[in-house]
Amino acid sequence: MSIKIRKGENINLTKTEPGLQKVLVGLGWDTRKTDGKAFDLDASCFLVTPAGKCRDDRDVVYYDPGHLSHPDGSVKHHGDNRDGQGDGDDEKISVDLTKVAAGIQKLVFVVSIYDAVDRKQTFGMVNNAYIRLVNEATGVEVCKADLSEDFSVETSVCFAELYRTDAGEWKFKNVGQGYKDGLEKFVVDFGLTVE
């Protein structure tokens, strides 16, 4: 049975899913109909050290063909969904917990609106956003976080974090924090350079 986690809550995956090795992170959303340009929301995963930084730009996995997979095989993006139409997950990211480098403490899952400023789009125009975690071995949904907060000016949202404790346990936290600075905010905060 899937566990619903509220903003700020976490679930101990090591205890609830003993032996968990591979997870599928599914992200979904619906956009409001507008007369303007179409929405294009993008999911990204940042691999972050205990110092709160990415080691280099290879620690960001996102829709770009050159960045769909982490070099060590631990994280794989399943590709860009440009319109978000239909039911189910709009974008998916697979994580092999056994391959996440020892120097990585957490994986941060972010969704941003592509070209948000020029398109005059914000998360205030996005409904039914969620992130869910599925055990890839069984296909069973372990937990789901609905991001039902009313965002207004935000153009990116940190959906969740998958992190490793000092004791080596894996936990999944519903963050649900929006930002108006787009994806660039995370790039800079995690010690990388905006290209």
PDB file of C-alpha atoms in Angstrom:
ATOM      1  CA  MET A   1       0.000   0.000   0.000  1.00  0.00           C
ATOM      2  CA  SER A   2       1.401   3.374  -1.026  1.00  0.00           C
ATOM      3  CA  ILE A   3       2.174   5.858   1.744  1.00  0.00           C
ATOM      4  CA  LYS A   4       1.098   9.471   1.258  1.00  0.00           C
ATOM      5  CA  ILE A   5       3.701  11.900   2.569  1.00  0.00           C
ATOM      6  CA  ARG A   6       2.935  15.540   3.304  1.00  0.00           C
ATOM      7  CA  LYS A   7       5.228  18.509   2.786  1.00  0.00           C
ATOM      8  CA  GLY A   8       8.199  18.255   5.119  1.00  0.00           C
ATOM      9  CA  GLU A   9       7.599  14.591   5.926  1.00  0.00           C
ATOM     10  CA  ASN A  10       9.891  11.730   4.996  1.00  0.00           C
ATOM     11  CA  ILE A  11       9.734   7.966   4.757  1.00  0.00           C
ATOM     12  CA  ASN A  12      12.497   5.558   5.718  1.00  0.00           C
ATOM     13  CA  LEU A  13      12.793   3.381   2.608  1.00  0.00           C
ATOM     14  CA  THR A  14      15.307   1.026   4.194  1.00  0.00           C
ATOM     15  CA  LYS A  15      12.748   0.064   6.859  1.00  0.00           C
ATOM     16  CA  THR A  16       9.558   0.129   4.764  1.00  0.00           C
ATOM     17  CA  GLU A  17      11.114  -1.610   1.725  1.00  0.00           C
ATOM     18  CA  PRO A  18      13.970  -3.838   2.971  1.00  0.00           C
ATOM     19  CA  GLY A  19      16.339  -4.777   0.164  1.00  0.00           C
ATOM     20  CA  LEU A  20      15.203  -1.910  -2.068  1.00  0.00           C
ATOM     21  CA  GLN A  21      17.802  -1.378  -4.792  1.00  0.00           C
ATOM     22  CA  LYS A  22      16.201   0.243  -7.825  1.00  0.00           C
ATOM     23  CA  VAL A  23      13.503   2.907  -7.764  1.00  0.00           C
ATOM     24  CA  LEU A  24      11.523   4.728 -10.380  1.00  0.00           C
ATOM     25  CA  VAL A  25      10.700   8.324  -9.530  1.00  0.00           C
ATOM     26  CA  GLY A  26       7.599   9.421 -11.409  1.00  0.00           C
ATOM     27  CA  LEU A  27       6.670  13.097 -11.660  1.00  0.00           C
ATOM     28  CA  GLY A  28       3.384  14.431 -12.942  1.00  0.00           C
ATOM     29  CA  TRP A  29       1.427  17.641 -13.409  1.00  0.00           C
ATOM     30  CA  ASP A  30      -1.376  19.288 -15.343  1.00  0.00           C
ATOM     31  CA  THR A  31      -1.129  22.744 -16.868  1.00  0.00           C
ATOM     32  CA  ARG A  32      -3.976  25.174 -17.292  1.00  0.00           C
ATOM     33  CA  LYS A  33      -5.173  25.971 -20.749  1.00  0.00           C
ATOM     34  CA  THR A  34      -3.830  29.328 -21.870  1.00  0.00           C
ATOM     35  CA  ASP A  35      -4.001  31.430 -24.999  1.00  0.00           C
ATOM     36  CA  GLY A  36      -0.251  31.824 -24.865  1.00  0.00           C
ATOM     37  CA  LYS A  37       2.610  29.472 -25.608  1.00  0.00           C
ATOM     38  CA  ALA A  38       2.490  25.823 -24.606  1.00  0.00           C
ATOM     39  CA  PHE A  39       3.991  24.752 -21.301  1.00  0.00           C
ATOM     40  CA  ASP A  40       7.129  22.641 -21.163  1.00  0.00           C
ATOM     41  CA  LEU A  41       7.980  21.425 -17.677  1.00  0.00           C
ATOM     42  CA  ASP A  42      11.265  19.635 -17.136  1.00  0.00           C
ATOM     43  CA  ALA A  43      12.389  17.274 -14.368  1.00  0.00           C
ATOM     44  CA  SER A  44      16.020  17.299 -13.244  1.00  0.00           C
ATOM     45  CA  CYS A  45      17.991  15.364 -10.640  1.00  0.00           C
ATOM     46  CA  PHE A  46      20.981  16.875  -8.819  1.00  0.00           C
ATOM     47  CA  LEU A  47      23.441  14.506  -7.112  1.00  0.00           C
ATOM     48  CA  VAL A  48      24.682  16.413  -4.064  1.00  0.00           C
ATOM     49  CA  THR A  49      27.595  15.821  -1.652  1.00  0.00           C
ATOM     50  CA  PRO A  50      27.433  16.301   2.146  1.00  0.00           C
ATOM     51  CA  ALA A  51      28.882  19.794   1.521  1.00  0.00           C
ATOM     52  CA  GLY A  52      25.680  20.652  -0.372  1.00  0.00           C
ATOM     53  CA  LYS A  53      27.353  20.834  -3.783  1.00  0.00           C
ATOM     54  CA  CYS A  54      27.520  18.879  -7.014  1.00  0.00           C
ATOM     55  CA  ARG A  55      31.020  17.684  -7.903  1.00  0.00           C
ATOM     56  CA  ASP A  56      30.687  18.903 -11.507  1.00  0.00           C
ATOM     57  CA  ASP A  57      28.043  19.253 -14.220  1.00  0.00           C
ATOM     58  CA  ARG A  58      27.896  15.468 -14.682  1.00  0.00           C
ATOM     59  CA  ASP A  59      26.059  15.386 -11.336  1.00  0.00           C
ATOM     60  CA  VAL A  60      22.977  16.883 -13.007  1.00  0.00           C
ATOM     61  CA  VAL A  61      20.738  14.460 -14.899  1.00  0.00           C
ATOM     62  CA  TYR A  62      18.090  16.057 -17.124  1.00  0.00           C
ATOM     63  CA  TYR A  63      16.422  15.991 -20.565  1.00  0.00           C
ATOM     64  CA  ASP A  64      19.477  17.051 -22.608  1.00  0.00           C
ATOM     65  CA  PRO A  65      20.728  14.054 -24.666  1.00  0.00           C
ATOM     66  CA  GLY A  66      24.206  14.481 -23.188  1.00  0.00           C
ATOM     67  CA  HIS A  67      22.877  14.435 -19.620  1.00  0.00           C
ATOM     68  CA  LEU A  68      20.172  11.723 -19.656  1.00  0.00           C
ATOM     69  CA  SER A  69      22.322   9.349 -17.580  1.00  0.00           C
ATOM     70  CA  HIS A  70      24.884   9.819 -14.854  1.00  0.00           C
ATOM     71  CA  PRO A  71      28.296   8.450 -15.934  1.00  0.00           C
ATOM     72  CA  ASP A  72      28.265   5.868 -13.098  1.00  0.00           C
ATOM     73  CA  GLY A  73      24.871   4.524 -14.156  1.00  0.00           C
ATOM     74  CA  SER A  74      23.171   5.441 -10.885  1.00  0.00           C
ATOM     75  CA  VAL A  75      20.580   7.845 -12.336  1.00  0.00           C
ATOM     76  CA  LYS A  76      18.772   7.753 -15.686  1.00  0.00           C
ATOM     77  CA  HIS A  77      16.262  10.248 -17.080  1.00  0.00           C
ATOM     78  CA  HIS A  78      13.667   8.624 -19.355  1.00  0.00           C
ATOM     79  CA  GLY A  79      13.353  11.659 -21.655  1.00  0.00           C
ATOM     80  CA  ASP A  80      11.570  14.961 -22.062  1.00  0.00           C
ATOM     81  CA  ASN A  81       7.778  15.098 -22.186  1.00  0.00           C
ATOM     82  CA  ARG A  82       7.111  18.432 -23.830  1.00  0.00           C
ATOM     83  CA  ASP A  83       3.359  18.714 -23.358  1.00  0.00           C
ATOM     84  CA  GLY A  84       2.501  16.830 -20.158  1.00  0.00           C
ATOM     85  CA  GLN A  85      -0.637  15.442 -21.779  1.00  0.00           C
ATOM     86  CA  GLY A  86      -2.366  12.276 -20.649  1.00  0.00           C
ATOM     87  CA  ASP A  87      -2.675  10.454 -17.368  1.00  0.00           C
ATOM     88  CA  GLY A  88       0.176   9.055 -15.321  1.00  0.00           C
ATOM     89  CA  ASP A  89       3.747  10.205 -14.939  1.00  0.00           C
ATOM     90  CA  ASP A  90       4.836  13.013 -17.231  1.00  0.00           C
ATOM     91  CA  GLU A  91       8.534  12.381 -16.701  1.00  0.00           C
ATOM     92  CA  LYS A  92      10.431   9.527 -15.058  1.00  0.00           C
ATOM     93  CA  ILE A  93      13.843   9.147 -13.487  1.00  0.00           C
ATOM     94  CA  SER A  94      15.314   5.773 -12.480  1.00  0.00           C
ATOM     95  CA  VAL A  95      17.767   5.457  -9.587  1.00  0.00           C
ATOM     96  CA  ASP A  96      19.936   2.443  -8.800  1.00  0.00           C
ATOM     97  CA  LEU A  97      20.711   2.967  -5.110  1.00  0.00           C
ATOM     98  CA  THR A  98      23.523   0.405  -5.252  1.00  0.00           C
ATOM     99  CA  LYS A  99      25.410   2.551  -7.784  1.00  0.00           C
ATOM    100  CA  VAL A 100      25.091   5.955  -6.081  1.00  0.00           C
ATOM    101  CA  ALA A 101      28.666   6.971  -5.215  1.00  0.00           C
ATOM    102  CA  ALA A 102      29.644   6.978  -1.544  1.00  0.00           C
ATOM    103  CA  GLY A 103      30.429  10.701  -1.822  1.00  0.00           C
ATOM    104  CA  ILE A 104      26.822  11.540  -2.757  1.00  0.00           C
ATOM    105  CA  GLN A 105      24.480  12.172   0.158  1.00  0.00           C
ATOM    106  CA  LYS A 106      21.261  13.158  -1.592  1.00  0.00           C
ATOM    107  CA  LEU A 107      19.478  13.286  -4.903  1.00  0.00           C
ATOM    108  CA  VAL A 108      17.369  16.405  -5.338  1.00  0.00           C
ATOM    109  CA  PHE A 109      14.418  16.249  -7.751  1.00  0.00           C
ATOM    110  CA  VAL A 110      13.467  19.586  -9.304  1.00  0.00           C
ATOM    111  CA  VAL A 111      10.819  20.515 -11.863  1.00  0.00           C
ATOM    112  CA  SER A 112      11.198  23.785 -13.755  1.00  0.00           C
ATOM    113  CA  ILE A 113       9.237  25.596 -16.444  1.00  0.00           C
ATOM    114  CA  TYR A 114      11.253  25.936 -19.635  1.00  0.00           C
ATOM    115  CA  ASP A 115      11.621  29.557 -20.805  1.00  0.00           C
ATOM    116  CA  ALA A 116       9.188  30.632 -18.059  1.00  0.00           C
ATOM    117  CA  VAL A 117       9.984  34.350 -18.084  1.00  0.00           C
ATOM    118  CA  ASP A 118       9.561  34.825 -21.836  1.00  0.00           C
ATOM    119  CA  ARG A 119       6.419  32.700 -21.830  1.00  0.00           C
ATOM    120  CA  LYS A 120       5.053  34.490 -18.735  1.00  0.00           C
ATOM    121  CA  GLN A 121       4.395  31.162 -17.024  1.00  0.00           C
ATOM    122  CA  THR A 122       4.571  30.163 -13.345  1.00  0.00           C
ATOM    123  CA  PHE A 123       3.651  27.203 -11.162  1.00  0.00           C
ATOM    124  CA  GLY A 124       0.501  29.154 -10.318  1.00  0.00           C
ATOM    125  CA  MET A 125      -0.701  27.846 -13.695  1.00  0.00           C
ATOM    126  CA  VAL A 126       0.153  24.216 -12.833  1.00  0.00           C
ATOM    127  CA  ASN A 127      -2.264  21.851 -11.083  1.00  0.00           C
ATOM    128  CA  ASN A 128      -2.168  18.326  -9.636  1.00  0.00           C
ATOM    129  CA  ALA A 129       1.609  18.167  -9.314  1.00  0.00           C
ATOM    130  CA  TYR A 130       2.991  15.057  -7.620  1.00  0.00           C
ATOM    131  CA  ILE A 131       6.071  12.917  -7.193  1.00  0.00           C
ATOM    132  CA  ARG A 132       5.952   9.209  -6.472  1.00  0.00           C
ATOM    133  CA  LEU A 133       8.477   6.497  -5.817  1.00  0.00           C
ATOM    134  CA  VAL A 134       8.064   2.970  -7.224  1.00  0.00           C
ATOM    135  CA  ASN A 135      10.023  -0.167  -6.379  1.00  0.00           C
ATOM    136  CA  GLU A 136      11.293  -1.140  -9.851  1.00  0.00           C
ATOM    137  CA  ALA A 137      11.660  -4.808  -8.901  1.00  0.00           C
ATOM    138  CA  THR A 138       7.989  -5.196  -7.953  1.00  0.00           C
ATOM    139  CA  GLY A 139       6.357  -2.297  -9.827  1.00  0.00           C
ATOM    140  CA  VAL A 140       4.630  -1.318  -6.582  1.00  0.00           C
ATOM    141  CA  GLU A 141       4.295   2.350  -5.607  1.00  0.00           C
ATOM    142  CA  VAL A 142       6.013   2.842  -2.247  1.00  0.00           C
ATOM    143  CA  CYS A 143       5.009   6.433  -1.573  1.00  0.00           C
ATOM    144  CA  LYS A 144       3.520   9.511  -3.189  1.00  0.00           C
ATOM    145  CA  ALA A 145       3.643  13.217  -2.390  1.00  0.00           C
ATOM    146  CA  ASP A 146       0.994  15.542  -3.759  1.00  0.00           C
ATOM    147  CA  LEU A 147       2.295  19.072  -4.200  1.00  0.00           C
ATOM    148  CA  SER A 148      -1.001  20.826  -3.776  1.00  0.00           C
ATOM    149  CA  GLU A 149       0.410  24.067  -2.384  1.00  0.00           C
ATOM    150  CA  ASP A 150      -0.746  27.193  -4.190  1.00  0.00           C
ATOM    151  CA  PHE A 151       2.290  28.516  -5.999  1.00  0.00           C
ATOM    152  CA  SER A 152       2.037  31.878  -7.730  1.00  0.00           C
ATOM    153  CA  VAL A 153       5.285  33.453  -8.988  1.00  0.00           C
ATOM    154  CA  GLU A 154       7.485  30.347  -8.779  1.00  0.00           C
ATOM    155  CA  THR A 155       9.080  28.985 -11.951  1.00  0.00           C
ATOM    156  CA  SER A 156      10.789  25.976 -10.352  1.00  0.00           C
ATOM    157  CA  VAL A 157       9.908  23.638  -7.503  1.00  0.00           C
ATOM    158  CA  CYS A 158      12.068  21.282  -5.483  1.00  0.00           C
ATOM    159  CA  PHE A 159       9.670  18.322  -5.394  1.00  0.00           C
ATOM    160  CA  ALA A 160      11.610  15.903  -3.179  1.00  0.00           C
ATOM    161  CA  GLU A 161      14.933  14.580  -1.938  1.00  0.00           C
ATOM    162  CA  LEU A 162      16.149  10.996  -1.820  1.00  0.00           C
ATOM    163  CA  TYR A 163      18.904  10.953   0.765  1.00  0.00           C
ATOM    164  CA  ARG A 164      21.264   8.649   2.657  1.00  0.00           C
ATOM    165  CA  THR A 165      21.629   8.971   6.429  1.00  0.00           C
ATOM    166  CA  ASP A 166      24.900   8.602   8.330  1.00  0.00           C
ATOM    167  CA  ALA A 167      23.686   5.100   9.258  1.00  0.00           C
ATOM    168  CA  GLY A 168      23.423   4.229   5.552  1.00  0.00           C
ATOM    169  CA  GLU A 169      19.620   4.215   5.410  1.00  0.00           C
ATOM    170  CA  TRP A 170      17.790   5.710   2.437  1.00  0.00           C
ATOM    171  CA  LYS A 171      14.966   8.174   3.076  1.00  0.00           C
ATOM    172  CA  PHE A 172      12.600  10.049   0.753  1.00  0.00           C
ATOM    173  CA  LYS A 173      11.399  13.528   1.735  1.00  0.00           C
ATOM    174  CA  ASN A 174       8.562  15.624   0.323  1.00  0.00           C
ATOM    175  CA  VAL A 175      10.124  19.086   0.015  1.00  0.00           C
ATOM    176  CA  GLY A 176       7.523  20.992  -2.064  1.00  0.00           C
ATOM    177  CA  GLN A 177       9.473  24.270  -2.052  1.00  0.00           C
ATOM    178  CA  GLY A 178       8.990  26.726  -4.913  1.00  0.00           C
ATOM    179  CA  TYR A 179      11.397  29.346  -6.229  1.00  0.00           C
ATOM    180  CA  LYS A 180      10.977  32.227  -8.660  1.00  0.00           C
ATOM    181  CA  ASP A 181      14.539  32.040  -9.999  1.00  0.00           C
ATOM    182  CA  GLY A 182      13.997  28.992 -12.192  1.00  0.00           C
ATOM    183  CA  LEU A 183      16.437  26.127 -12.576  1.00  0.00           C
ATOM    184  CA  GLU A 184      19.381  28.548 -12.394  1.00  0.00           C
ATOM    185  CA  LYS A 185      18.807  28.916  -8.642  1.00  0.00           C
ATOM    186  CA  PHE A 186      19.634  25.242  -8.101  1.00  0.00           C
ATOM    187  CA  VAL A 187      22.554  25.256 -10.517  1.00  0.00           C
ATOM    188  CA  VAL A 188      24.172  28.149  -8.626  1.00  0.00           C
ATOM    189  CA  ASP A 189      23.258  26.863  -5.124  1.00  0.00           C
ATOM    190  CA  PHE A 190      24.810  23.490  -5.900  1.00  0.00           C
ATOM    191  CA  GLY A 191      28.087  25.121  -6.982  1.00  0.00           C
ATOM    192  CA  LEU A 192      27.785  24.901 -10.749  1.00  0.00           C
ATOM    193  CA  THR A 193      27.991  27.553 -13.468  1.00  0.00           C
ATOM    194  CA  VAL A 194      25.013  28.678 -15.503  1.00  0.00           C
ATOM    195  CA  GLU A 195      25.837  28.276 -19.197  1.00  0.00           C
TER     196      GLU A 195
END
